[in-house]
C-alpha positions as a Markdown table, in Angstrom:
| # | Residue | x | y | z |
|---|---|---|---|---|
| 1 | Met | -19.7 | -16.5 | -11.9 |
| 2 | Val | -18.4 | -14.7 | -8.8 |
| 3 | Asp | -21.6 | -15.6 | -6.2 |
| 4 | Ile | -23.5 | -12.0 | -5.3 |
| 5 | Ser | -22.7 | -12.2 | -1.0 |
| 6 | Leu | -19.2 | -12.6 | -1.3 |
| 7 | Tyr | -18.7 | -10.5 | -4.9 |
| 8 | Ala | -21.1 | -8.2 | -2.0 |
| 9 | Ala | -18.5 | -8.8 | 1.3 |
| 10 | Phe | -15.3 | -7.9 | -1.1 |
| 11 | Leu | -16.6 | -4.2 | -1.9 |
| 12 | Val | -17.9 | -3.6 | 1.7 |
| 13 | Ala | -14.5 | -4.1 | 3.1 |
| 14 | Ala | -12.5 | -2.6 | 0.0 |
| 15 | Phe | -15.4 | 0.3 | 1.1 |
| 16 | Val | -13.9 | 0.4 | 4.8 |
| 17 | Leu | -10.2 | 0.1 | 3.8 |
| 18 | Cys | -10.3 | 3.0 | 1.9 |
| 19 | Leu | -12.4 | 5.4 | 4.0 |
| 20 | Thr | -10.0 | 4.0 | 7.4 |
| 21 | Pro | -6.9 | 6.6 | 7.0 |
| 22 | Gly | -4.0 | 4.4 | 7.5 |
| 23 | Pro | 0.1 | 4.9 | 7.0 |
| 24 | Asp | -0.5 | 5.0 | 3.0 |
| 25 | Met | -3.1 | 7.6 | 3.0 |
| 26 | Met | -1.0 | 9.9 | 6.2 |
| 27 | Phe | 2.5 | 9.8 | 4.4 |
| 28 | Val | 1.0 | 10.4 | 0.7 |
| 29 | Val | -0.4 | 13.4 | 2.9 |
| 30 | Ala | 2.9 | 14.2 | 4.7 |
| 31 | Met | 4.8 | 14.6 | 2.2 |
| 32 | Gly | 2.3 | 16.9 | -0.2 |
| 33 | Gly | 2.4 | 18.9 | 2.9 |
| 34 | Arg | 6.1 | 19.0 | 2.6 |
| 35 | Gly | 7.0 | 18.8 | -0.8 |
| 36 | Gly | 3.3 | 20.9 | -2.9 |
| 37 | Pro | 0.9 | 19.1 | -5.0 |
| 38 | Thr | 3.7 | 17.4 | -7.3 |
| 39 | Thr | 5.8 | 15.8 | -5.2 |
| 40 | Gly | 2.5 | 14.2 | -3.3 |
| 41 | Met | 1.3 | 13.4 | -6.3 |
| 42 | Met | 4.2 | 11.0 | -7.6 |
| 43 | Ala | 3.4 | 9.4 | -3.9 |
| 44 | Ala | 0.1 | 9.5 | -4.2 |
| 45 | Leu | 1.3 | 7.5 | -7.4 |
| 46 | Gly | 3.7 | 5.5 | -5.8 |
| 47 | Val | 1.2 | 3.9 | -3.1 |
| 48 | Ala | -1.4 | 3.1 | -6.7 |
| 49 | Phe | 1.2 | 1.2 | -8.0 |
| 50 | Gly | 2.0 | -0.9 | -4.8 |
| 51 | Ala | -2.1 | -1.3 | -4.6 |
| 52 | Leu | -1.5 | -3.5 | -8.2 |
| 53 | Ala | 1.9 | -4.9 | -8.2 |
| 54 | His | 0.0 | -6.7 | -4.7 |
| 55 | Ala | -3.7 | -7.2 | -7.0 |
| 56 | Val | -1.2 | -8.7 | -10.2 |
| 57 | Ala | 0.2 | -10.6 | -7.0 |
| 58 | Ala | -2.6 | -12.2 | -5.7 |
| 59 | Ala | -4.3 | -13.3 | -9.5 |
| 60 | Leu | -1.2 | -15.1 | -9.9 |
| 61 | Gly | -1.0 | -16.9 | -6.2 |
| 62 | Leu | 0.5 | -15.4 | -3.6 |
| 63 | Ser | -1.6 | -16.2 | -1.2 |
| 64 | Ala | -1.4 | -19.2 | -2.1 |
| 65 | Leu | 2.5 | -19.1 | -1.2 |
| 66 | Phe | 1.2 | -17.6 | 1.9 |
| 67 | Thr | -1.2 | -20.3 | 2.7 |
| 68 | Ser | 1.7 | -23.5 | 3.0 |
| 69 | Leu | 4.7 | -20.5 | 4.5 |
| 70 | Pro | 2.3 | -18.8 | 6.9 |
| 71 | Thr | 6.7 | -17.8 | 8.0 |
| 72 | Leu | 6.2 | -16.0 | 4.9 |
| 73 | Tyr | 3.6 | -13.8 | 5.1 |
| 74 | His | 4.7 | -13.0 | 9.1 |
| 75 | Val | 8.6 | -12.3 | 8.0 |
| 76 | Leu | 6.5 | -9.6 | 5.4 |
| 77 | Arg | 4.5 | -8.5 | 8.2 |
| 78 | Trp | 7.8 | -7.7 | 11.2 |
| 79 | Ile | 9.3 | -5.5 | 7.3 |
| 80 | Gly | 6.1 | -3.8 | 6.6 |
| 81 | Ala | 6.1 | -2.2 | 10.0 |
| 82 | Ala | 9.6 | -1.7 | 10.9 |
| 83 | Tyr | 9.5 | 0.5 | 7.7 |
| 84 | Leu | 7.0 | 2.1 | 8.8 |
| 85 | Leu | 8.6 | 2.8 | 11.4 |
| 86 | Tyr | 11.7 | 4.1 | 10.6 |
| 87 | Leu | 10.2 | 6.5 | 8.2 |
| 88 | Ala | 7.8 | 8.0 | 11.6 |
| 89 | Val | 11.7 | 8.3 | 12.8 |
| 90 | Lys | 13.6 | 9.9 | 10.4 |
| 91 | Ala | 9.8 | 12.4 | 9.8 |
| 92 | Phe | 10.3 | 13.1 | 13.2 |
| 93 | Arg | 14.3 | 13.8 | 13.2 |
| 94 | Asp | 14.3 | 14.9 | 10.0 |
| 95 | Arg | 12.5 | 18.8 | 11.4 |
| 96 | Ser | 14.7 | 21.6 | 9.7 |
| 97 | Ser | 12.2 | 20.6 | 6.0 |
| 98 | Leu | 8.7 | 21.9 | 8.5 |
| 99 | Gly | 10.2 | 24.6 | 9.3 |
| 100 | Gly | 10.8 | 26.3 | 5.8 |
| 101 | Asp | 14.9 | 26.1 | 6.0 |
| 102 | Glu | 15.3 | 22.8 | 4.6 |
| 103 | Ala | 15.3 | 25.1 | 1.0 |
| 104 | Ala | 18.9 | 27.2 | 3.1 |
| 105 | Thr | 20.0 | 23.5 | 4.0 |
| 106 | Thr | 20.2 | 21.4 | 0.9 |
| 107 | Gly | 19.7 | 23.5 | -1.6 |
| 108 | Ser | 15.9 | 22.2 | -2.6 |
| 109 | Pro | 12.5 | 22.9 | -1.0 |
| 110 | Val | 11.1 | 20.0 | -2.3 |
| 111 | Pro | 11.6 | 16.6 | -1.4 |
| 112 | Gly | 13.1 | 14.2 | -4.8 |
| 113 | Arg | 9.6 | 13.0 | -6.5 |
| 114 | Val | 11.7 | 10.3 | -7.2 |
| 115 | Arg | 11.9 | 9.2 | -4.2 |
| 116 | Ala | 8.1 | 10.3 | -2.7 |
| 117 | Phe | 7.3 | 8.3 | -5.3 |
| 118 | Arg | 9.4 | 5.1 | -4.3 |
| 119 | Gln | 8.9 | 6.1 | -1.2 |
| 120 | Gly | 4.9 | 5.6 | -1.5 |
| 121 | Ala | 5.2 | 2.4 | -3.6 |
| 122 | Val | 7.3 | 0.7 | -0.9 |
| 123 | Thr | 4.0 | 2.6 | 1.6 |
| 124 | Asn | 2.2 | 0.6 | 0.6 |
| 125 | Leu | 3.9 | -2.9 | -0.9 |
| 126 | Leu | 5.1 | -3.5 | 3.1 |
| 127 | Asn | 1.1 | -2.4 | 4.4 |
| 128 | Pro | -0.2 | -4.8 | 6.7 |
| 129 | Lys | -3.8 | -3.9 | 6.7 |
| 130 | Val | -2.9 | -3.9 | 2.3 |
| 131 | Ile | -1.5 | -7.5 | 2.2 |
| 132 | Leu | -3.7 | -8.9 | 4.6 |
| 133 | Phe | -6.9 | -7.6 | 1.9 |
| 134 | Asn | -5.7 | -8.8 | -0.8 |
| 135 | Val | -4.7 | -12.7 | 0.4 |
| 136 | Ala | -8.0 | -12.1 | 1.9 |
| 137 | Phe | -10.2 | -11.1 | 0.0 |
| 138 | Leu | -8.9 | -11.8 | -4.3 |
| 139 | Pro | -8.5 | -15.3 | -4.3 |
| 140 | Gln | -12.4 | -16.1 | -3.1 |
| 141 | Leu | -13.0 | -14.1 | -6.1 |
| 142 | Asn | -11.5 | -16.7 | -8.5 |
| 143 | Val | -13.4 | -17.4 | -11.8 |
| 144 | Phe | -11.3 | -18.4 | -14.1 |
| 145 | Ser | -10.2 | -21.5 | -13.0 |
| 146 | Gly | -7.5 | -21.2 | -10.6 |
| 147 | Thr | -6.9 | -17.6 | -11.4 |
| 148 | Val | -8.4 | -14.0 | -9.4 |
| 149 | Phe | -8.4 | -12.1 | -12.7 |
| 150 | Ala | -12.5 | -11.0 | -11.9 |
| 151 | Gly | -10.8 | -10.4 | -8.5 |
| 152 | Leu | -7.4 | -8.0 | -9.9 |
| 153 | Ala | -10.4 | -6.5 | -12.3 |
| 154 | Ala | -12.5 | -5.4 | -9.3 |
| 155 | Arg | -10.2 | -4.3 | -7.4 |
| 156 | Leu | -8.8 | -1.5 | -9.9 |
| 157 | Ala | -11.9 | -0.6 | -10.2 |
| 158 | Val | -13.1 | -0.3 | -6.3 |
| 159 | Gly | -8.8 | 2.2 | -5.8 |
| 160 | Pro | -5.7 | 1.4 | -3.1 |
| 161 | Asp | -6.7 | 2.2 | 0.3 |
């Protein structure tokens, strides 16, 4: 059985994580503003898929791997920061899509929905805040002999970043 104080701390941290806007939220808003509601929804689904992948990885023991190889965690964190910086530079360089002239230059006024999903998933998978949350909290919610499937269920119930 999960200790109630640990579960309460988890819920508070998950709530704060969901309330603080991060790169995932900014990405979804930007994609929705740029490509419309359907593209924004696809980006949000990509972010949710990334959150699911994080929860499954934590349930399968990713935290133990990061504990034994902390350099791996730092490398993944820096890759995530570099990817977010790449997306920011790309957004600043691509001014035509913000002005509405994209239809004349590319023939398509909306960014690809599949691309929005893929970028949303990658943005969440490389988000240091989400990685840290999953590495720090989910392993503490183990109830079935070393697995964290109860924590996985709790994380999925609370929702993504």
